[in-house]
C-alpha atoms as an extended CHARMM CRD file, in Angstrom:
* protein
*
       169  EXT
         1         1  MET       CA              9.5460000000      -17.6290000000       11.5390000000  PROA      1               0.0000000000
         2         2  ILE       CA              9.5790000000      -14.1060000000       10.0910000000  PROA      2               0.0000000000
         3         3  HSD       CA              7.5460000000      -15.2870000000        7.0910000000  PROA      3               0.0000000000
         4         4  LEU       CA              4.8760000000      -16.6770000000        9.3870000000  PROA      4               0.0000000000
         5         5  ILE       CA              4.7190000000      -13.3190000000       11.1970000000  PROA      5               0.0000000000
         6         6  LEU       CA              4.2650000000      -11.5620000000        7.8470000000  PROA      6               0.0000000000
         7         7  PHE       CA              1.4710000000      -13.9320000000        6.7960000000  PROA      7               0.0000000000
         8         8  ILE       CA             -0.3500000000      -13.5140000000       10.1100000000  PROA      8               0.0000000000
         9         9  LEU       CA             -0.1170000000       -9.7030000000        9.8630000000  PROA      9               0.0000000000
        10        10  ILE       CA             -1.4120000000       -9.6800000000        6.2810000000  PROA      10              0.0000000000
        11        11  ALA       CA             -4.2320000000      -12.1230000000        7.0950000000  PROA      11              0.0000000000
        12        12  ILE       CA             -5.4300000000      -10.0970000000       10.0870000000  PROA      12              0.0000000000
        13        13  ALA       CA             -5.2420000000       -6.8140000000        8.1590000000  PROA      13              0.0000000000
        14        14  PHE       CA             -7.0810000000       -8.3580000000        5.1970000000  PROA      14              0.0000000000
        15        15  VAL       CA             -9.9710000000       -9.7060000000        7.2520000000  PROA      15              0.0000000000
        16        16  ILE       CA            -10.4620000000       -6.4690000000        9.1790000000  PROA      16              0.0000000000
        17        17  ASP       CA            -10.0770000000       -4.2160000000        6.1190000000  PROA      17              0.0000000000
        18        18  ALA       CA            -12.4910000000       -6.3110000000        4.0550000000  PROA      18              0.0000000000
        19        19  ARG       CA            -15.0960000000       -6.1740000000        6.8300000000  PROA      19              0.0000000000
        20        20  LYS       CA            -14.6780000000       -2.6550000000        8.2100000000  PROA      20              0.0000000000
        21        21  SER       CA            -12.6740000000       -0.7420000000        5.5470000000  PROA      21              0.0000000000
        22        22  LEU       CA             -9.9600000000        0.1420000000        8.0370000000  PROA      22              0.0000000000
        23        23  ILE       CA             -6.7730000000       -1.2830000000        9.4570000000  PROA      23              0.0000000000
        24        24  PRO       CA             -6.5670000000       -0.6080000000       13.2060000000  PROA      24              0.0000000000
        25        25  ASN       CA             -3.4960000000        1.0640000000       14.6690000000  PROA      25              0.0000000000
        26        26  MET       CA             -3.1060000000       -1.8460000000       17.0640000000  PROA      26              0.0000000000
        27        27  VAL       CA             -2.5270000000       -4.2190000000       14.1340000000  PROA      27              0.0000000000
        28        28  THR       CA              0.0150000000       -1.9940000000       12.3910000000  PROA      28              0.0000000000
        29        29  PHE       CA              1.7600000000       -0.9760000000       15.6100000000  PROA      29              0.0000000000
        30        30  CYS       CA              2.0890000000       -4.5850000000       16.7740000000  PROA      30              0.0000000000
        31        31  GLY       CA              3.3810000000       -5.6220000000       13.3500000000  PROA      31              0.0000000000
        32        32  THR       CA              5.9990000000       -2.8750000000       13.3880000000  PROA      32              0.0000000000
        33        33  MET       CA              7.0990000000       -3.6220000000       16.9410000000  PROA      33              0.0000000000
        34        34  ILE       CA              7.3000000000       -7.3550000000       16.2780000000  PROA      34              0.0000000000
        35        35  GLY       CA              9.5270000000       -6.6250000000       13.2820000000  PROA      35              0.0000000000
        36        36  PHE       CA             11.8460000000       -4.4570000000       15.3770000000  PROA      36              0.0000000000
        37        37  VAL       CA             11.9850000000       -6.9010000000       18.2890000000  PROA      37              0.0000000000
        38        38  PHE       CA             12.5250000000       -9.9470000000       16.0760000000  PROA      38              0.0000000000
        39        39  HSD       CA             15.3880000000       -8.3460000000       14.1620000000  PROA      39              0.0000000000
        40        40  ALA       CA             16.9100000000       -6.8850000000       17.3290000000  PROA      40              0.0000000000
        41        41  ILE       CA             16.9560000000      -10.3130000000       18.9910000000  PROA      41              0.0000000000
        42        42  THR       CA             18.2430000000      -12.1970000000       15.9460000000  PROA      42              0.0000000000
        43        43  GLU       CA             20.6750000000       -9.6210000000       14.5250000000  PROA      43              0.0000000000
        44        44  GLY       CA             21.3040000000       -6.9950000000       17.2040000000  PROA      44              0.0000000000
        45        45  TRP       CA             21.8400000000       -3.3790000000       16.1930000000  PROA      45              0.0000000000
        46        46  SER       CA             22.1370000000       -4.2140000000       12.5080000000  PROA      46              0.0000000000
        47        47  GLY       CA             18.7260000000       -5.8880000000       12.7840000000  PROA      47              0.0000000000
        48        48  MET       CA             17.2800000000       -2.7460000000       14.3390000000  PROA      48              0.0000000000
        49        49  LEU       CA             18.7320000000       -0.7120000000       11.4720000000  PROA      49              0.0000000000
        50        50  PHE       CA             17.3050000000       -3.2210000000        8.9600000000  PROA      50              0.0000000000
        51        51  ALA       CA             13.8260000000       -2.9200000000       10.5090000000  PROA      51              0.0000000000
        52        52  GLY       CA             14.0930000000        0.8740000000       10.8440000000  PROA      52              0.0000000000
        53        53  ILE       CA             15.0580000000        1.4440000000        7.2190000000  PROA      53              0.0000000000
        54        54  GLY       CA             12.3140000000       -0.9140000000        6.0680000000  PROA      54              0.0000000000
        55        55  ALA       CA              9.6770000000        0.7690000000        8.2410000000  PROA      55              0.0000000000
        56        56  ILE       CA             10.6750000000        4.2770000000        7.2000000000  PROA      56              0.0000000000
        57        57  THR       CA             10.7030000000        3.2740000000        3.5330000000  PROA      57              0.0000000000
        58        58  GLY       CA              7.2820000000        1.6520000000        3.7310000000  PROA      58              0.0000000000
        59        59  PHE       CA              5.7820000000        4.5920000000        5.5630000000  PROA      59              0.0000000000
        60        60  THR       CA              7.2580000000        7.5380000000        3.6680000000  PROA      60              0.0000000000
        61        61  THR       CA              6.8510000000        6.0890000000        0.1940000000  PROA      61              0.0000000000
        62        62  LEU       CA              3.1060000000        5.5740000000        0.5370000000  PROA      62              0.0000000000
        63        63  LEU       CA              2.5480000000        8.7880000000        2.4770000000  PROA      63              0.0000000000
        64        64  LEU       CA              2.2740000000       10.7090000000       -0.8090000000  PROA      64              0.0000000000
        65        65  LEU       CA             -0.5890000000        8.4730000000       -1.9560000000  PROA      65              0.0000000000
        66        66  TYR       CA             -2.3020000000        9.0710000000        1.3730000000  PROA      66              0.0000000000
        67        67  PHE       CA             -2.0890000000       12.8440000000        0.9120000000  PROA      67              0.0000000000
        68        68  PHE       CA             -3.8540000000       12.5240000000       -2.4550000000  PROA      68              0.0000000000
        69        69  GLY       CA             -6.5770000000       10.3640000000       -0.9290000000  PROA      69              0.0000000000
        70        70  ALA       CA             -5.6070000000        7.2630000000       -2.9010000000  PROA      70              0.0000000000
        71        71  LEU       CA             -5.3920000000        5.1330000000        0.2420000000  PROA      71              0.0000000000
        72        72  GLY       CA             -5.9610000000        5.3430000000        3.9600000000  PROA      72              0.0000000000
        73        73  ALA       CA             -3.5600000000        5.9470000000        6.8130000000  PROA      73              0.0000000000
        74        74  GLY       CA             -3.8910000000        2.3240000000        7.9260000000  PROA      74              0.0000000000
        75        75  ASP       CA             -2.5030000000        1.1710000000        4.5830000000  PROA      75              0.0000000000
        76        76  VAL       CA              0.4980000000        3.4790000000        4.9900000000  PROA      76              0.0000000000
        77        77  LYS       CA              1.1690000000        2.1740000000        8.5070000000  PROA      77              0.0000000000
        78        78  LEU       CA              0.7140000000       -1.4070000000        7.3130000000  PROA      78              0.0000000000
        79        79  PHE       CA              3.5570000000       -0.9360000000        4.8450000000  PROA      79              0.0000000000
        80        80  ALA       CA              5.6860000000        0.4480000000        7.6590000000  PROA      80              0.0000000000
        81        81  ALA       CA              5.0180000000       -2.8200000000        9.4970000000  PROA      81              0.0000000000
        82        82  ILE       CA              5.8090000000       -4.8720000000        6.3870000000  PROA      82              0.0000000000
        83        83  GLY       CA              9.0460000000       -2.9230000000        6.0190000000  PROA      83              0.0000000000
        84        84  ALA       CA              9.9860000000       -3.5070000000        9.6650000000  PROA      84              0.0000000000
        85        85  ILE       CA              9.3430000000       -7.2140000000        9.2730000000  PROA      85              0.0000000000
        86        86  MET       CA             10.8060000000       -7.8800000000        5.8270000000  PROA      86              0.0000000000
        87        87  GLY       CA             13.1110000000       -4.9430000000        5.0900000000  PROA      87              0.0000000000
        88        88  PHE       CA             13.7720000000       -2.2750000000        2.4880000000  PROA      88              0.0000000000
        89        89  THR       CA             13.9010000000       -4.3300000000       -0.7110000000  PROA      89              0.0000000000
        90        90  PHE       CA             10.8840000000       -6.4710000000        0.1260000000  PROA      90              0.0000000000
        91        91  VAL       CA              8.6880000000       -3.5080000000        1.0250000000  PROA      91              0.0000000000
        92        92  LEU       CA              9.6080000000       -1.5960000000       -2.1500000000  PROA      92              0.0000000000
        93        93  GLN       CA              8.8820000000       -4.5990000000       -4.3520000000  PROA      93              0.0000000000
        94        94  SER       CA              5.6210000000       -5.2140000000       -2.4750000000  PROA      94              0.0000000000
        95        95  MET       CA              4.5560000000       -1.6300000000       -3.0730000000  PROA      95              0.0000000000
        96        96  LEU       CA              5.3010000000       -1.8900000000       -6.7770000000  PROA      96              0.0000000000
        97        97  TYR       CA              3.3100000000       -5.1030000000       -7.2220000000  PROA      97              0.0000000000
        98        98  THR       CA              0.5090000000       -3.8400000000       -4.9860000000  PROA      98              0.0000000000
        99        99  ILE       CA              0.1080000000       -0.6200000000       -6.9590000000  PROA      99              0.0000000000
       100       100  ILE       CA              0.0290000000       -2.6150000000      -10.2080000000  PROA      100             0.0000000000
       101       101  PHE       CA             -2.6340000000       -4.9400000000       -8.7730000000  PROA      101             0.0000000000
       102       102  ALA       CA             -4.6190000000       -1.9320000000       -7.5020000000  PROA      102             0.0000000000
       103       103  GLY       CA             -4.5270000000       -0.3930000000      -10.9840000000  PROA      103             0.0000000000
       104       104  VAL       CA             -5.7610000000       -3.6040000000      -12.5900000000  PROA      104             0.0000000000
       105       105  ILE       CA             -8.5290000000       -3.9840000000       -9.9970000000  PROA      105             0.0000000000
       106       106  GLY       CA             -9.5030000000       -0.3420000000      -10.5290000000  PROA      106             0.0000000000
       107       107  LEU       CA             -9.6740000000       -0.7820000000      -14.3110000000  PROA      107             0.0000000000
       108       108  ILE       CA            -11.7860000000       -3.9160000000      -13.9440000000  PROA      108             0.0000000000
       109       109  LEU       CA            -14.1900000000       -2.1030000000      -11.6050000000  PROA      109             0.0000000000
       110       110  LEU       CA            -14.4070000000        0.8710000000      -13.9880000000  PROA      110             0.0000000000
       111       111  PHE       CA            -15.1760000000       -1.4810000000      -16.8580000000  PROA      111             0.0000000000
       112       112  ILE       CA            -17.8140000000       -3.3990000000      -14.8820000000  PROA      112             0.0000000000
       113       113  ARG       CA            -19.4510000000       -0.1730000000      -13.6830000000  PROA      113             0.0000000000
       114       114  LYS       CA            -19.2610000000        1.3020000000      -17.2220000000  PROA      114             0.0000000000
       115       115  GLN       CA            -17.3080000000        4.3620000000      -16.0540000000  PROA      115             0.0000000000
       116       116  MET       CA            -14.2200000000        4.0000000000      -18.2740000000  PROA      116             0.0000000000
       117       117  ILE       CA            -14.9950000000        6.9110000000      -20.6390000000  PROA      117             0.0000000000
       118       118  ASN       CA            -16.1220000000        9.3120000000      -17.9150000000  PROA      118             0.0000000000
       119       119  THR       CA            -13.0780000000        8.5310000000      -15.7460000000  PROA      119             0.0000000000
       120       120  GLY       CA            -10.7330000000        8.7470000000      -18.7480000000  PROA      120             0.0000000000
       121       121  HSD       CA            -12.0940000000       12.2120000000      -19.5160000000  PROA      121             0.0000000000
       122       122  LYS       CA            -11.5690000000       13.3310000000      -15.9020000000  PROA      122             0.0000000000
       123       123  LEU       CA             -8.0290000000       11.9460000000      -15.9400000000  PROA      123             0.0000000000
       124       124  ALA       CA             -7.1650000000       13.7060000000      -19.2040000000  PROA      124             0.0000000000
       125       125  THR       CA             -8.5430000000       17.0030000000      -17.8840000000  PROA      125             0.0000000000
       126       126  TRP       CA             -6.5800000000       16.5870000000      -14.6680000000  PROA      126             0.0000000000
       127       127  LEU       CA             -3.3260000000       15.8140000000      -16.5260000000  PROA      127             0.0000000000
       128       128  VAL       CA             -3.7310000000       18.8090000000      -18.8540000000  PROA      128             0.0000000000
       129       129  SER       CA             -4.4340000000       21.0180000000      -15.8630000000  PROA      129             0.0000000000
       130       130  ILE       CA             -1.2390000000       19.9180000000      -14.1230000000  PROA      130             0.0000000000
       131       131  VAL       CA              1.1670000000       19.4690000000      -17.0350000000  PROA      131             0.0000000000
       132       132  VAL       CA              0.0880000000       22.1340000000      -19.5340000000  PROA      132             0.0000000000
       133       133  ILE       CA             -1.5110000000       24.8130000000      -17.3750000000  PROA      133             0.0000000000
       134       134  GLN       CA              0.6480000000       23.9420000000      -14.3480000000  PROA      134             0.0000000000
       135       135  ASP       CA             -2.2720000000       24.3500000000      -11.9740000000  PROA      135             0.0000000000
       136       136  MET       CA             -1.0610000000       22.4250000000       -8.9330000000  PROA      136             0.0000000000
       137       137  SER       CA             -4.1990000000       23.2570000000       -6.9770000000  PROA      137             0.0000000000
       138       138  SER       CA             -5.9650000000       20.5300000000       -8.9500000000  PROA      138             0.0000000000
       139       139  LEU       CA             -3.8240000000       18.0390000000       -7.0160000000  PROA      139             0.0000000000
       140       140  LEU       CA             -5.4620000000       19.2050000000       -3.8080000000  PROA      140             0.0000000000
       141       141  ARG       CA             -8.9470000000       19.1280000000       -5.3410000000  PROA      141             0.0000000000
       142       142  MET       CA             -8.3630000000       15.5300000000       -6.3880000000  PROA      142             0.0000000000
       143       143  LYS       CA             -8.5050000000       14.3550000000       -2.7780000000  PROA      143             0.0000000000
       144       144  HSD       CA            -11.9730000000       15.8210000000       -2.3100000000  PROA      144             0.0000000000
       145       145  GLN       CA            -13.5310000000       14.2230000000       -5.4140000000  PROA      145             0.0000000000
       146       146  LYS       CA            -15.8880000000       11.3130000000       -5.1080000000  PROA      146             0.0000000000
       147       147  ASN       CA            -13.7600000000        8.4150000000       -6.2510000000  PROA      147             0.0000000000
       148       148  MET       CA            -14.3990000000        4.7340000000       -6.6760000000  PROA      148             0.0000000000
       149       149  LYS       CA            -12.9370000000        2.9210000000       -3.6940000000  PROA      149             0.0000000000
       150       150  PHE       CA            -12.1960000000       -0.6520000000       -2.7530000000  PROA      150             0.0000000000
       151       151  PRO       CA            -10.2210000000       -2.1040000000        0.1510000000  PROA      151             0.0000000000
       152       152  PHE       CA             -6.5280000000       -1.6800000000       -0.7350000000  PROA      152             0.0000000000
       153       153  MET       CA             -5.8970000000       -5.0600000000        0.9200000000  PROA      153             0.0000000000
       154       154  TYR       CA             -7.4090000000       -6.6710000000       -2.1980000000  PROA      154             0.0000000000
       155       155  ALA       CA             -4.2540000000       -5.4940000000       -3.9620000000  PROA      155             0.0000000000
       156       156  VAL       CA             -1.8730000000       -5.8450000000       -0.9930000000  PROA      156             0.0000000000
       157       157  VAL       CA             -2.4200000000       -9.5890000000       -0.5680000000  PROA      157             0.0000000000
       158       158  PRO       CA             -1.4220000000      -10.5740000000       -4.1230000000  PROA      158             0.0000000000
       159       159  GLY       CA              1.3190000000       -7.9060000000       -4.1660000000  PROA      159             0.0000000000
       160       160  VAL       CA              2.9550000000       -9.2140000000       -0.9920000000  PROA      160             0.0000000000
       161       161  ALA       CA              2.4180000000      -12.8410000000       -2.0500000000  PROA      161             0.0000000000
       162       162  LEU       CA              4.0970000000      -12.2320000000       -5.4030000000  PROA      162             0.0000000000
       163       163  THR       CA              7.0170000000      -10.4670000000       -3.7380000000  PROA      163             0.0000000000
       164       164  TRP       CA              7.3620000000      -13.3060000000       -1.2540000000  PROA      164             0.0000000000
       165       165  TYR       CA              7.2740000000      -15.8710000000       -4.0620000000  PROA      165             0.0000000000
       166       166  TYR       CA              9.9070000000      -14.0350000000       -6.1220000000  PROA      166             0.0000000000
       167       167  SER       CA             12.1500000000      -13.6410000000       -3.0790000000  PROA      167             0.0000000000
       168       168  PHE       CA             12.8230000000      -17.3810000000       -3.2630000000  PROA      168             0.0000000000
       169       169  LEU       CA             13.7520000000      -17.4980000000       -6.9490000000  PROA      169             0.0000000000
């Protein structure tokens, strides 16, 4: 039953994000609450703790990427919902796979748009600024740059699917 809930949440978020480039609060809030209620009914207080730790992990871990402008607030709240539904380990593994898929998608888009060299130069300059010069203000400027964007759900779907698949092995 919980797997069906996860699939429905991901499907709804995917369709809306692909069409409108946002994930509504109602979707993420309902997903989080359903996770809490399901685990509370099936496991009691330990289920509530399970859902709470998962939700907090999903939310706080991706919050840093939100602050740098790498993804939207809806994506952060979606991972809180995934954590509430599936728990700590699942949400961490999903994040790892999702970030890898997002990187691959980003590289493919850079290659197709012929922006690999220009972006590589910007990245090298940014890294030197932070690591060598220790200019942390460049981190804040990064959020305000015009960056290539795509719906994060394009990476979330295969990331969650791969995590789900590996959870049965």
